[in-house]
């Protein structure tokens, strides 16, 4: 890039110095190990071991009648053939396809306003916008459930007074938009802060040059700033997509308010949860969890490659 | 408050029904402390009424009773239950049985408790000695051999003290796997003023019920004869039991019959579908803020309710207080006296218990003695007995409650208690209850017929049972 990273070209090192260096680096590795040991311990105990156990569990089947037997890939084929699992996956993909662009547009809009400095008390408002993110998802979902409750919720009265009579935010047609609204409320502030930070780091001289060229403001925002914060947007799309695939808390809480609205396979994680807890099919649930994990890894890796090709990473 | 009563995943309608018959009982049945805490300070009318009672609502594992026993050498028994006020009986037991010390913990109502028990049984330790388990859930613990046959511990000498159907539901052949506790005999619980206004008498048969529903709709298009809560599986199955259309046969072991699509079941579905399609019954969930408000406002003229129903409805009853009467359930055959049960608990001893005899002594005392029932029949427990000495007690039958005016609803409910047929619950009710909310959701919204939901449910359950290694016949 600008030379500070790469440094001057190296001469090939003589053999002796290479050996010395590698011996030194081996010693350094060992000392380094103790520094990363605490992390490594928790990583192995809390990440790798459960993952390994989930994979191990998924290869067996425990039945009420017949006990536990090795069934190999049977749980995987059953999940892959299960319409229930995939309909949940499709639902969260639809969810992501709507929720993420809308949320990022709102977040970018407000980030731009704060970046331009046209709003007074910018810091205060940025904090207020960020607050929903600080509210635990459970609390947020409970709060929204009360607000949208069909019988007493103020939003139902609002819809009625606007002429939309008999609005039920928990009906099968509106439940997904309802969750989209809740999640947008929860996460816009967080996304906005990241975009705001990215916008702040856009070099001032570029903007000044644009201003000197009499570029209209909307063009500066959409044609200069937006492309320059694209890496941040790509990162947010990626993080939000993973979050959407793991959608769990909001539909779970809504279930308590309106059990009919949230099916047992509403999202893949809810399907996994119900398969394990209600159905007692822990092995099948483990297989479904591994498959969901693989789907997420595929999305992550492909996004990483996409970004690398554009040399954003 | 009623919206909080739905709090448990998987959907466990039964969890609340056994908890008691008062507002305090309702709060005690709240599974997660989540909304109980919310309800306390929330301005939402849905939560109103719970604030006073939420203090008694259970958190995830609350020590309820028996924290300290005087005799330190006493045999220690752990007891899990969620009925509010049950700790009073536990303390009484500890006082009168110095050699045993029972500690009661509330780990959640219904499903959360079963999940914890199942996990402890799987892990090999940590299960309670005795626990409250609903009638429908008991076979799930029998099939895995996790509950103890109480016959060697003298259970049979209590047999004559209980209504036969309740004893039948805790028995498997000669073995007795739990002591029956409370129950919920059903009745036609109706708004007498509303029906009288349109000159409708409480229907004696389901045919009369259907024509009364049509007549009411004609007289008042905004009113419904009752609400039909298709997503409440236990309620639905109770009505099916009364129609001799029970969809399961099971007597232990690996063979189970699942039959949601037989002639009796389809006839039952067709009867109700006619009322649903004609919009003569209200398609809402039951035991909910919505249904109680509809009852109070004169939109639902009746509720096919259980003995615990009046006290669940009472906190939400405002303008209709005093108007509600209980009559026997309509009959499929004129002149018959067939009732049904909806809800209720049993008290098994778990195989993990190190002190099975002491645990059995407690379970037997708690459910089979007047000393215990004298306590548990009163608020906040307010349990409806399967215990005959109390069931036959005239003073118990003649209790009045404000919501029912000067009438004696328990006369109807106690009479119904003797007209119930025990039913064979399948050993996978948790799964059935969870799936039912999804399968039957379309019936409420009118998107699918009850018969279609029955066929769908048949497939869901048969697939599950086969995966679990059962031999399934239809």
XYZ file of C-alpha atoms in Angstrom:
787
model
C 0.000 0.000 0.000
C 2.027 3.004 1.139
C 5.315 1.246 1.943
C 5.148 1.213 5.716
C 3.857 -2.331 5.717
C 6.131 -4.028 3.230
C 9.514 -2.423 3.994
C 12.659 -2.729 1.859
C 13.245 -5.914 -0.159
C 15.274 -8.567 1.698
C 18.426 -10.292 0.713
C 18.316 -14.080 1.081
C 19.556 -14.893 4.589
C 22.624 -17.092 5.092
C 21.888 -20.588 6.376
C 23.375 -20.034 9.822
C 21.383 -16.968 10.568
C 18.280 -18.795 9.315
C 18.886 -21.625 11.811
C 19.538 -19.188 14.633
C 16.469 -17.251 13.786
C 14.245 -20.304 13.661
C 15.651 -21.608 16.947
C 15.010 -18.252 18.502
C 11.542 -18.132 17.060
C 10.836 -21.627 18.375
C 11.798 -20.482 21.846
C 9.684 -17.406 21.430
C 6.773 -19.638 20.362
C 7.016 -21.611 23.578
C 7.008 -18.503 25.714
C 4.207 -17.114 23.641
C 2.238 -20.231 24.308
C 1.903 -19.366 27.966
C 0.508 -16.014 27.018
C -2.205 -17.520 24.891
C -2.737 -20.491 27.248
C -5.634 -18.942 29.187
C -7.418 -18.157 25.958
C -6.535 -21.515 24.487
C -7.859 -23.319 27.553
C -11.257 -21.665 27.315
C -11.253 -22.001 23.543
C -10.686 -25.738 23.786
C -12.989 -26.346 26.758
C -15.802 -24.048 25.713
C -15.559 -24.087 21.898
C -13.759 -27.086 20.471
C -14.872 -29.667 23.029
C -18.601 -28.848 22.770
C -18.283 -28.735 18.994
C -16.596 -32.122 18.991
C -19.196 -33.457 21.391
C -22.024 -32.147 19.198
C -20.551 -33.894 16.162
C -20.024 -37.072 18.179
C -23.596 -36.926 19.545
C -25.029 -36.341 16.103
C -23.728 -39.715 14.944
C -25.861 -41.604 17.483
C -29.588 -41.882 18.036
C -31.204 -42.254 21.445
C -34.690 -43.645 21.281
C -37.275 -44.034 24.026
C -37.566 -47.653 22.947
C -34.226 -49.239 22.080
C -31.768 -46.900 23.779
C -28.730 -45.367 22.086
C -27.335 -46.810 18.875
C -24.764 -45.628 16.344
C -26.633 -44.385 13.303
C -23.865 -42.631 11.375
C -25.193 -40.031 8.986
C -28.862 -40.882 9.564
C -29.523 -37.741 11.614
C -27.906 -35.655 8.879
C -29.922 -37.172 6.063
C -33.068 -36.777 8.141
C -32.344 -33.084 8.744
C -31.340 -32.444 5.136
C -34.561 -34.067 3.956
C -36.614 -32.300 6.593
C -38.915 -29.678 5.155
C -39.293 -28.294 8.674
C -35.605 -27.412 8.976
C -35.310 -25.854 5.528
C -38.521 -23.870 5.751
C -37.009 -22.239 8.843
C -33.792 -21.533 6.927
C -35.768 -20.003 4.052
C -37.747 -17.861 6.506
C -34.589 -16.395 8.057
C -33.124 -15.771 4.589
C -36.268 -13.819 3.645
C -35.962 -12.070 6.979
C -32.328 -11.159 6.284
C -33.062 -10.033 2.719
C -35.547 -7.445 4.008
C -34.224 -6.553 7.430
C -30.550 -5.987 6.629
C -30.905 -3.538 3.683
C -33.632 -1.546 5.456
C -31.648 -1.359 8.674
C -28.403 -0.403 6.910
C -30.188 2.310 4.932
C -31.595 3.804 8.132
C -28.260 3.427 9.918
C -26.388 5.075 7.026
C -28.913 7.899 6.859
C -28.460 8.778 10.519
C -24.714 8.179 10.477
C -24.474 10.659 7.619
C -26.531 13.250 9.488
C -24.306 12.924 12.532
C -21.192 12.923 10.364
C -22.250 16.143 8.638
C -22.633 17.705 12.042
C -25.915 19.337 11.076
C -27.714 17.940 14.106
C -27.228 19.714 17.415
C -26.385 17.582 20.427
C -25.011 14.926 18.084
C -23.299 13.002 20.856
C -26.475 12.892 22.906
C -28.547 11.620 20.000
C -25.913 9.085 19.003
C -26.083 7.727 22.540
C -29.878 7.631 22.465
C -29.789 5.783 19.149
C -27.343 3.327 20.615
C -29.433 2.569 23.718
C -31.668 -0.129 22.124
C -28.501 -2.145 21.522
C -27.694 -1.938 25.231
C -31.154 -3.269 26.101
C -30.996 -7.067 26.291
C -32.835 -8.710 23.392
C -35.172 -10.477 25.816
C -36.206 -7.224 27.444
C -36.609 -5.534 24.080
C -38.762 -8.351 22.746
C -40.952 -8.398 25.870
C -41.384 -4.649 25.636
C -42.384 -4.815 21.985
C -44.720 -7.715 22.656
C -46.619 -5.604 25.158
C -46.693 -2.684 22.731
C -48.032 -4.857 19.916
C -50.296 -7.091 22.008
C -53.574 -7.566 20.069
C -55.870 -6.908 22.991
C -54.353 -3.970 24.839
C -51.266 -2.879 22.914
C -51.121 0.829 22.069
C -49.925 0.092 18.529
C -53.124 -1.802 17.806
C -55.104 1.224 18.906
C -52.870 3.372 16.733
C -53.559 1.136 13.722
C -57.281 1.276 14.493
C -57.289 5.055 14.693
C -55.489 5.176 11.341
C -58.248 3.096 9.822
C -56.548 -0.300 9.881
C -59.164 -2.107 11.906
C -58.566 -5.550 13.290
C -54.804 -5.274 12.882
C -53.081 -8.192 14.554
C -49.314 -7.809 14.561
C -49.005 -11.426 15.654
C -51.072 -12.873 12.787
C -49.347 -15.291 10.454
C -49.037 -12.621 7.759
C -47.607 -9.890 9.960
C -45.449 -11.842 12.389
C -42.315 -11.702 10.221
C -42.602 -7.930 9.551
C -43.188 -7.501 13.292
C -39.959 -9.312 14.122
C -38.154 -7.330 11.417
C -39.285 -4.094 13.078
C -38.166 -5.297 16.513
C -34.749 -6.376 15.250
C -34.264 -3.153 13.302
C -35.074 -1.213 16.462
C -32.548 -3.248 18.426
C -29.664 -3.139 15.961
C -29.838 0.100 13.970
C -27.959 2.045 16.644
C -25.101 -0.422 16.689
C -24.798 -0.415 12.902
C -25.063 3.347 12.860
C -22.149 3.757 15.279
C -19.927 1.555 13.119
C -20.897 3.431 9.958
C -20.434 6.746 11.722
C -16.927 5.772 12.768
C -16.170 4.704 9.208
C -17.519 7.975 7.851
C -15.391 9.927 10.293
C -12.295 8.187 8.982
C -12.940 9.269 5.401
C -10.035 11.667 4.697
C -11.128 15.280 4.966
C -9.019 16.324 1.958
C -11.091 14.135 -0.330
C -14.263 15.807 0.870
C -12.679 19.223 0.644
C -11.623 18.521 -2.933
C -15.169 17.505 -3.757
C -16.526 20.653 -2.175
C -14.064 22.798 -4.138
C -15.287 21.088 -7.289
C -18.801 22.278 -6.416
C -20.039 18.728 -6.029
C -23.594 18.726 -4.666
C -23.995 17.352 -1.139
C -26.024 14.296 -2.144
C -23.289 13.380 -4.614
C -20.607 13.743 -1.963
C -22.606 11.408 0.279
C -23.567 8.796 -2.295
C -20.637 8.949 -4.712
C -17.727 9.796 -2.435
C -18.472 8.777 1.128
C -20.605 5.708 0.505
C -17.978 3.952 -1.683
C -15.297 4.787 0.860
C -17.174 3.147 3.732
C -18.092 0.108 1.642
C -15.732 -2.201 3.569
C -17.650 -1.326 6.756
C -20.962 -1.987 5.018
C -19.752 -5.338 3.677
C -18.618 -6.263 7.172
C -22.006 -5.283 8.615
C -23.904 -7.249 5.961
C -21.803 -10.247 6.867
C -22.272 -9.883 10.643
C -25.997 -9.234 10.298
C -26.470 -12.204 7.989
C -24.961 -14.518 10.562
C -27.127 -12.901 13.229
C -30.230 -13.421 11.083
C -29.464 -17.104 10.566
C -29.259 -17.451 14.341
C -32.507 -15.546 14.976
C -33.891 -16.966 18.217
C -34.663 -14.648 21.119
C -37.282 -12.416 19.520
C -39.490 -15.205 18.104
C -39.040 -17.179 21.338
C -40.401 -14.311 23.423
C -43.215 -13.635 20.956
C -44.179 -17.291 21.273
C -45.036 -16.693 24.900
C -47.441 -13.970 23.878
C -48.964 -15.717 20.878
C -48.102 -19.422 20.627
C -49.998 -19.813 17.354
C -47.862 -17.202 15.631
C -44.489 -18.905 16.068
C -44.332 -22.414 14.674
C -42.012 -24.990 16.215
C -39.680 -24.595 13.224
C -40.008 -20.826 12.824
C -36.238 -20.382 12.586
C -33.506 -23.040 12.368
C -32.382 -22.366 15.939
C -35.945 -22.662 17.259
C -36.283 -25.927 15.349
C -33.071 -27.165 16.972
C -34.268 -26.035 20.398
C -37.650 -27.729 20.087
C -36.200 -30.906 18.642
C -33.894 -31.192 21.641
C -36.056 -29.933 24.499
C -39.622 -30.825 23.540
C -38.933 -33.852 21.412
C -36.010 -35.131 23.481
C -34.184 -35.824 20.192
C -30.832 -34.415 21.246
C -28.945 -36.314 18.545
C -31.136 -35.033 15.746
C -30.855 -31.527 17.171
C -27.062 -31.842 17.265
C -27.015 -32.825 13.592
C -29.242 -29.880 12.694
C -26.977 -27.564 14.698
C -23.902 -28.838 12.853
C -25.640 -28.320 9.509
C -26.648 -24.782 10.479
C -23.049 -24.178 11.560
C -21.800 -25.381 8.180
C -24.272 -23.104 6.375
C -22.971 -20.164 8.402
C -19.333 -21.099 7.750
C -20.029 -21.312 4.013
C -21.589 -17.852 4.049
C -18.714 -16.456 6.123
C -15.981 -17.946 3.962
C -17.619 -16.933 0.699
C -18.033 -13.403 1.980
C -14.386 -13.403 3.041
C -13.355 -14.487 -0.460
C -15.583 -11.878 -2.026
C -13.968 -9.196 0.087
C -10.479 -10.494 -0.538
C -10.987 -10.435 -4.279
C -11.801 -6.770 -3.942
C -8.771 -6.499 -1.618
C -10.824 -5.210 1.256
C -9.246 -7.512 3.796
C -52.277 -11.903 34.091
C -53.651 -14.610 31.852
C -51.200 -13.726 29.133
C -48.450 -14.702 31.512
C -50.084 -18.029 32.123
C -49.008 -18.984 28.625
C -45.420 -18.638 29.633
C -43.636 -21.822 28.972
C -41.917 -23.357 26.078
C -42.817 -25.830 24.906
C -46.439 -24.906 25.099
C -47.691 -26.430 28.293
C -51.270 -25.434 28.767
C -51.615 -27.968 31.517
C -48.985 -26.418 33.675
C -51.250 -23.630 34.680
C -54.343 -25.684 35.118
C -53.228 -27.624 38.042
C -51.682 -24.807 39.826
C -54.756 -23.792 41.684
C -57.943 -21.949 41.394
C -57.137 -18.460 42.565
C -55.379 -15.464 41.172
C -52.480 -16.220 43.450
C -52.450 -19.720 42.074
C -52.214 -18.339 38.614
C -49.187 -16.257 39.436
C -47.558 -19.229 41.053
C -47.934 -21.133 37.832
C -45.880 -18.623 35.920
C -43.028 -20.587 34.564
C -40.470 -17.958 33.877
C -40.011 -15.208 36.356
C -39.575 -13.015 33.289
C -43.106 -11.757 32.882
C -44.019 -12.169 36.492
C -41.460 -9.525 37.202
C -42.737 -7.475 34.310
C -46.328 -7.881 35.321
C -45.619 -6.436 38.700
C -44.850 -3.008 37.433
C -46.387 -3.028 34.013
C -49.284 -0.706 33.278
C -50.633 -3.217 30.765
C -54.096 -4.420 31.729
C -53.001 -7.851 30.582
C -50.779 -7.977 33.584
C -53.132 -6.288 35.973
C -54.119 -8.416 38.878
C -50.848 -10.205 38.955
C -48.992 -7.549 40.843
C -50.370 -8.558 44.205
C -49.712 -12.177 43.513
C -46.386 -11.978 41.759
C -44.603 -12.130 45.063
C -45.566 -15.776 45.219
C -44.509 -16.407 41.635
C -41.728 -18.867 41.346
C -38.269 -18.080 40.188
C -36.142 -20.765 38.631
C -35.537 -22.786 41.795
C -37.158 -21.454 44.889
C -36.943 -23.165 48.201
C -40.561 -23.293 49.223
C -40.716 -25.265 52.431
C -38.825 -27.478 54.804
C -35.626 -25.464 54.875
C -34.991 -26.460 58.431
C -36.021 -29.621 60.188
C -35.480 -29.950 63.894
C -34.279 -33.528 63.726
C -30.906 -33.483 61.990
C -30.844 -37.277 61.635
C -34.126 -37.287 59.715
C -34.214 -38.853 56.254
C -33.939 -36.033 53.739
C -36.426 -35.973 50.873
C -36.378 -33.476 48.008
C -39.740 -32.580 46.542
C -40.337 -30.522 43.390
C -43.730 -28.905 42.883
C -45.162 -25.616 41.697
C -48.628 -25.448 43.255
C -48.654 -22.298 45.374
C -49.203 -22.860 49.067
C -48.255 -26.520 48.912
C -45.404 -25.727 51.280
C -47.964 -25.466 54.066
C -48.720 -29.165 53.643
C -45.006 -29.987 53.500
C -44.413 -28.182 56.790
C -47.335 -30.023 58.343
C -45.859 -33.332 57.167
C -42.449 -32.492 58.613
C -44.071 -31.571 61.899
C -45.996 -34.845 62.159
C -43.224 -37.072 60.725
C -40.058 -36.196 62.666
C -38.045 -39.007 61.066
C -38.478 -37.559 57.564
C -37.512 -34.091 56.425
C -39.066 -32.971 53.138
C -37.641 -29.958 51.331
C -39.827 -28.485 48.610
C -38.338 -26.616 45.679
C -40.148 -24.897 42.849
C -38.094 -25.335 39.680
C -40.865 -24.225 37.326
C -44.366 -25.282 36.371
C -44.817 -28.160 33.967
C -42.364 -28.463 31.119
C -39.384 -26.644 32.671
C -39.629 -29.023 35.614
C -39.927 -32.109 33.383
C -36.902 -31.051 31.362
C -34.866 -30.651 34.557
C -36.018 -34.036 35.843
C -35.298 -35.727 32.523
C -31.823 -34.194 32.408
C -31.092 -35.270 35.989
C -32.301 -38.796 35.257
C -30.066 -38.899 32.204
C -27.121 -37.570 34.185
C -27.604 -40.201 36.874
C -28.042 -37.861 39.817
C -29.831 -34.705 40.853
C -33.444 -35.779 40.366
C -35.897 -35.100 43.197
C -37.242 -37.946 45.309
C -40.840 -36.903 44.663
C -42.201 -34.425 42.121
C -45.431 -33.031 40.817
C -46.094 -34.512 37.363
C -49.271 -33.955 35.354
C -51.453 -36.947 34.528
C -50.608 -36.720 30.835
C -46.877 -36.592 31.463
C -46.598 -39.551 33.861
C -46.413 -42.273 31.137
C -43.358 -40.491 29.670
C -41.509 -41.287 32.897
C -43.004 -44.774 33.151
C -41.752 -45.841 29.735
C -38.173 -44.980 30.664
C -38.512 -46.851 33.991
C -37.733 -43.735 35.957
C -40.639 -43.898 38.388
C -41.030 -46.407 41.202
C -43.894 -48.855 41.566
C -45.507 -47.720 44.818
C -47.351 -50.992 45.493
C -44.498 -52.433 47.636
C -44.718 -49.225 49.655
C -48.371 -49.742 50.488
C -50.010 -47.591 47.798
C -52.856 -50.037 47.260
C -54.340 -49.388 50.636
C -55.225 -45.892 49.367
C -56.898 -47.142 46.206
C -60.436 -47.035 47.614
C -59.923 -43.408 48.645
C -59.648 -42.155 45.071
C -61.998 -41.717 42.112
C -61.410 -44.834 39.977
C -60.398 -43.021 36.778
C -57.621 -41.131 38.573
C -56.266 -44.334 40.076
C -56.432 -45.947 36.646
C -54.357 -43.176 35.087
C -51.524 -43.657 37.592
C -51.594 -47.459 37.241
C -50.086 -49.760 34.646
C -51.373 -53.307 35.124
C -50.857 -54.156 38.775
C -48.242 -51.429 39.266
C -49.019 -47.962 40.652
C -46.516 -45.334 39.538
C -47.759 -42.236 41.347
C -50.296 -40.956 43.824
C -53.088 -39.028 42.114
C -53.431 -35.444 43.284
C -55.801 -32.803 41.966
C -58.002 -32.930 38.873
C -60.172 -30.777 36.631
C -63.578 -32.289 35.866
C -65.246 -30.359 33.062
C -68.605 -28.630 32.866
C -70.576 -26.232 30.705
C -69.832 -22.957 32.468
C -72.167 -20.310 31.134
C -73.304 -16.723 31.431
C -76.813 -17.306 32.728
C -77.982 -13.730 32.087
C -76.869 -13.765 28.473
C -78.479 -17.120 27.693
C -81.669 -16.146 29.541
C -81.857 -12.937 27.517
C -82.191 -14.993 24.348
C -84.303 -17.716 25.999
C -81.628 -20.349 25.581
C -81.490 -23.092 28.191
C -78.220 -24.867 28.961
C -78.040 -27.596 26.299
C -78.297 -31.166 27.531
C -76.956 -32.675 24.313
C -74.399 -31.569 21.737
C -77.172 -31.460 19.144
C -78.991 -28.944 21.332
C -75.681 -27.135 21.821
C -75.303 -26.730 18.053
C -78.826 -25.415 17.584
C -78.414 -23.118 20.592
C -75.206 -21.791 19.005
C -77.063 -21.078 15.770
C -79.948 -19.448 17.637
C -77.584 -17.230 19.601
C -75.727 -16.157 16.460
C -79.043 -15.220 14.871
C -80.202 -13.274 17.913
C -76.890 -11.518 18.463
C -74.403 -11.667 15.557
C -71.570 -10.399 17.736
C -71.954 -13.226 20.273
C -70.626 -16.761 20.212
C -71.950 -19.787 22.056
C -68.413 -20.537 23.256
C -64.840 -20.316 22.097
C -63.164 -23.232 20.388
C -59.482 -23.242 21.321
C -58.140 -25.668 18.751
C -54.547 -25.001 19.752
C -55.150 -26.111 23.332
C -54.438 -29.785 22.879
C -55.291 -30.925 26.398
C -58.660 -29.187 26.225
C -59.340 -30.593 22.780
C -58.395 -34.110 23.841
C -60.592 -33.843 26.935
C -63.572 -33.096 24.708
C -62.551 -35.976 22.436
C -62.436 -38.278 25.448
C -66.000 -37.320 26.308
C -67.019 -38.174 22.725
C -65.334 -41.579 22.984
C -62.929 -40.377 20.291
C -59.691 -40.628 22.291
C -56.878 -40.650 19.716
C -54.421 -42.907 21.551
C -54.160 -46.403 22.951
C -51.203 -47.251 25.125
C -50.618 -49.702 27.915
C -46.886 -49.429 28.464
C -44.101 -50.933 26.408
C -43.211 -50.294 22.789
C -46.620 -50.506 21.105
C -48.711 -47.384 20.741
C -51.864 -46.680 18.767
C -52.221 -43.196 17.311
C -55.592 -42.552 15.752
C -56.587 -39.011 14.859
C -58.217 -40.058 11.616
C -60.643 -42.822 12.657
C -64.407 -42.492 12.172
C -65.016 -41.268 15.747
C -62.290 -38.616 15.473
C -63.483 -37.443 12.061
C -67.061 -37.251 13.335
C -65.863 -35.128 16.245
C -63.902 -32.898 13.841
C -66.893 -32.556 11.520
C -69.225 -31.554 14.368
C -66.971 -28.715 15.491
C -65.940 -27.708 11.964
C -69.593 -26.987 11.204
C -69.739 -24.584 14.160
C -66.359 -23.053 13.276
C -67.290 -22.530 9.615
C -70.628 -20.964 10.568
C -68.713 -18.682 12.951
C -70.952 -19.859 15.754
C -67.942 -20.518 17.977
C -65.145 -18.051 18.623
C -61.734 -19.128 17.312
C -59.494 -17.749 20.031
C -57.020 -19.285 22.399
C -58.419 -20.158 25.812
C -57.385 -19.294 29.362
C -56.126 -16.041 27.894
C -56.732 -12.340 28.396
C -58.663 -12.387 25.121
C -60.972 -15.245 25.999
C -61.643 -13.992 29.524
C -62.404 -10.509 28.176
C -64.757 -12.051 25.605
C -66.514 -13.976 28.347
C -66.863 -10.931 30.543
C -68.123 -8.698 27.734
C -70.834 -11.162 26.708
C -69.118 -12.170 23.450
C -68.579 -15.770 24.587
C -71.729 -17.056 26.256
C -70.038 -20.068 27.790
C -66.757 -21.795 28.417
C -66.306 -25.551 28.288
C -64.373 -25.255 31.464
C -62.799 -27.275 34.189
C -63.296 -27.220 37.945
C -60.404 -24.766 38.247
C -61.912 -22.551 35.527
C -64.093 -20.220 37.632
C -61.218 -19.085 39.803
C -58.962 -18.532 36.772
C -61.652 -16.398 35.178
C -62.617 -14.576 38.390
C -59.858 -11.893 38.357
C -60.900 -10.867 34.810
C -64.642 -10.932 35.507
C -65.968 -7.441 36.024
C -69.371 -6.710 34.527
C -70.471 -10.364 34.533
C -69.617 -11.173 38.144
C -72.336 -13.319 39.666
C -73.814 -14.401 36.325
C -71.811 -17.560 35.758
C -73.327 -20.988 36.390
C -72.041 -24.518 35.911
C -74.091 -27.232 34.192
C -72.991 -30.711 33.144
C -71.240 -30.983 29.760
C -73.693 -31.551 26.886
C -74.025 -35.256 26.056
C -73.512 -37.059 22.765
C -76.227 -39.538 23.758
C -79.329 -38.012 25.325
C -79.724 -39.029 28.938
C -76.111 -40.145 29.383
C -73.795 -38.742 32.064
C -70.358 -38.692 30.524
C -67.888 -36.165 31.855
C -64.253 -35.420 31.021
C -61.158 -34.349 32.894
C -58.951 -31.422 31.926
C -55.745 -31.029 33.932
C -54.471 -32.335 37.204
C -51.308 -33.710 38.749
C -49.806 -36.873 40.116
C -46.928 -37.407 42.550
C -44.468 -40.158 41.576
C -41.306 -41.293 43.389
C -38.275 -41.360 41.110
C -36.054 -44.380 40.713
C -32.996 -42.282 41.535
C -34.304 -41.710 45.069
C -32.046 -43.090 47.800
C -34.967 -43.144 50.225
C -37.844 -44.615 48.278
C -39.835 -45.730 51.312
C -39.693 -42.312 52.970
C -40.486 -40.630 49.645
C -43.473 -42.931 49.139
C -44.689 -42.200 52.684
C -44.675 -38.500 51.854
C -46.415 -38.892 48.470
C -49.077 -41.048 50.079
C -49.612 -38.653 52.965
C -49.749 -35.597 50.695
C -52.484 -37.035 48.478
C -54.224 -39.678 50.530
C -54.974 -38.042 53.863
C -57.591 -35.617 55.100
C -54.873 -33.856 57.106
C -53.184 -32.826 53.855
C -56.317 -32.056 51.847
C -57.613 -29.813 54.638
C -54.678 -27.572 53.753
C -54.401 -27.984 49.981
C -58.094 -27.434 49.262
C -57.774 -23.885 50.584
C -56.298 -20.855 48.816
C -53.749 -20.274 47.458
C -53.469 -23.968 46.525
C -57.214 -24.477 46.065
C -56.752 -27.939 44.618
C -59.780 -29.831 43.314
C -59.533 -33.319 44.808
C -59.426 -36.810 43.369
C -59.581 -37.847 47.042
C -63.072 -39.233 47.700
C -63.550 -38.216 51.362
C -63.225 -34.566 50.307
C -65.056 -35.023 47.006
C -68.039 -36.420 48.896
C -67.922 -33.790 51.616
C -71.152 -31.712 51.416
C -69.494 -28.556 52.743
C -66.910 -28.746 49.950
C -69.626 -29.077 47.300
C -71.526 -26.084 48.622
C -68.727 -23.525 48.442
C -69.852 -20.326 46.709
C -67.657 -17.970 44.707
C -68.559 -14.357 43.798
C -68.232 -14.939 40.041
C -70.985 -17.567 40.253
C -73.232 -15.650 42.640
C -75.157 -17.760 45.072
C -74.886 -20.926 42.949
C -72.764 -23.927 43.866
C -70.606 -24.699 40.836
C -68.671 -27.381 42.707
C -71.846 -29.466 42.935
C -71.645 -29.811 39.161
C -67.883 -30.324 39.143
C -67.866 -32.932 41.924
C -70.693 -34.786 40.180
C -68.648 -34.704 36.959
C -65.616 -36.066 38.817
C -67.421 -39.372 39.217
C -68.433 -39.601 35.547
C -64.996 -39.499 33.960
C -63.381 -42.318 32.026
C -59.651 -42.678 32.584
C -57.639 -42.258 29.400
C -54.351 -43.817 28.236
C -51.914 -40.962 27.669
C -49.166 -41.626 25.129
C -45.591 -41.552 26.465
C -44.643 -38.479 24.390
C -47.040 -35.731 25.420
C -44.360 -33.018 25.595
C -43.724 -33.441 21.884
C -47.461 -33.621 21.132
C -48.169 -30.427 23.067
C -45.318 -28.576 21.388
C -46.294 -29.599 17.878
C -49.990 -28.956 18.451
C -49.588 -25.177 18.658
C -48.193 -25.223 15.126
C -50.443 -27.905 13.660
C -53.706 -26.433 14.948
C -52.838 -22.749 14.440
C -54.525 -22.762 11.021
C -57.821 -23.927 12.517
C -58.108 -20.804 14.651
C -57.428 -18.504 11.715
C -59.763 -20.472 9.448
C -56.972 -21.465 7.053
C -57.475 -25.180 7.521
C -60.207 -27.467 8.741
C -60.075 -29.348 11.991
C -60.125 -32.610 10.032
C -57.101 -31.508 7.987
C -55.269 -30.594 11.184
C -56.132 -34.020 12.636
C -54.670 -35.740 9.566
C -51.563 -33.583 9.734
C -51.170 -34.264 13.457
C -51.532 -37.980 12.860
C -48.518 -37.888 10.526
C -46.437 -35.695 12.814
C -46.999 -37.917 15.850
C -46.729 -41.228 14.010
C -43.393 -40.130 12.493
C -42.113 -39.053 15.856
C -43.200 -42.242 17.594
C -41.548 -44.386 14.903
C -38.314 -42.400 15.202
C -38.446 -43.062 18.931
C -38.601 -46.786 18.299
C -42.290 -47.410 18.935
C -44.364 -49.792 16.907
C -47.166 -47.543 15.711
C -50.595 -48.682 14.663
C -53.260 -46.311 13.436
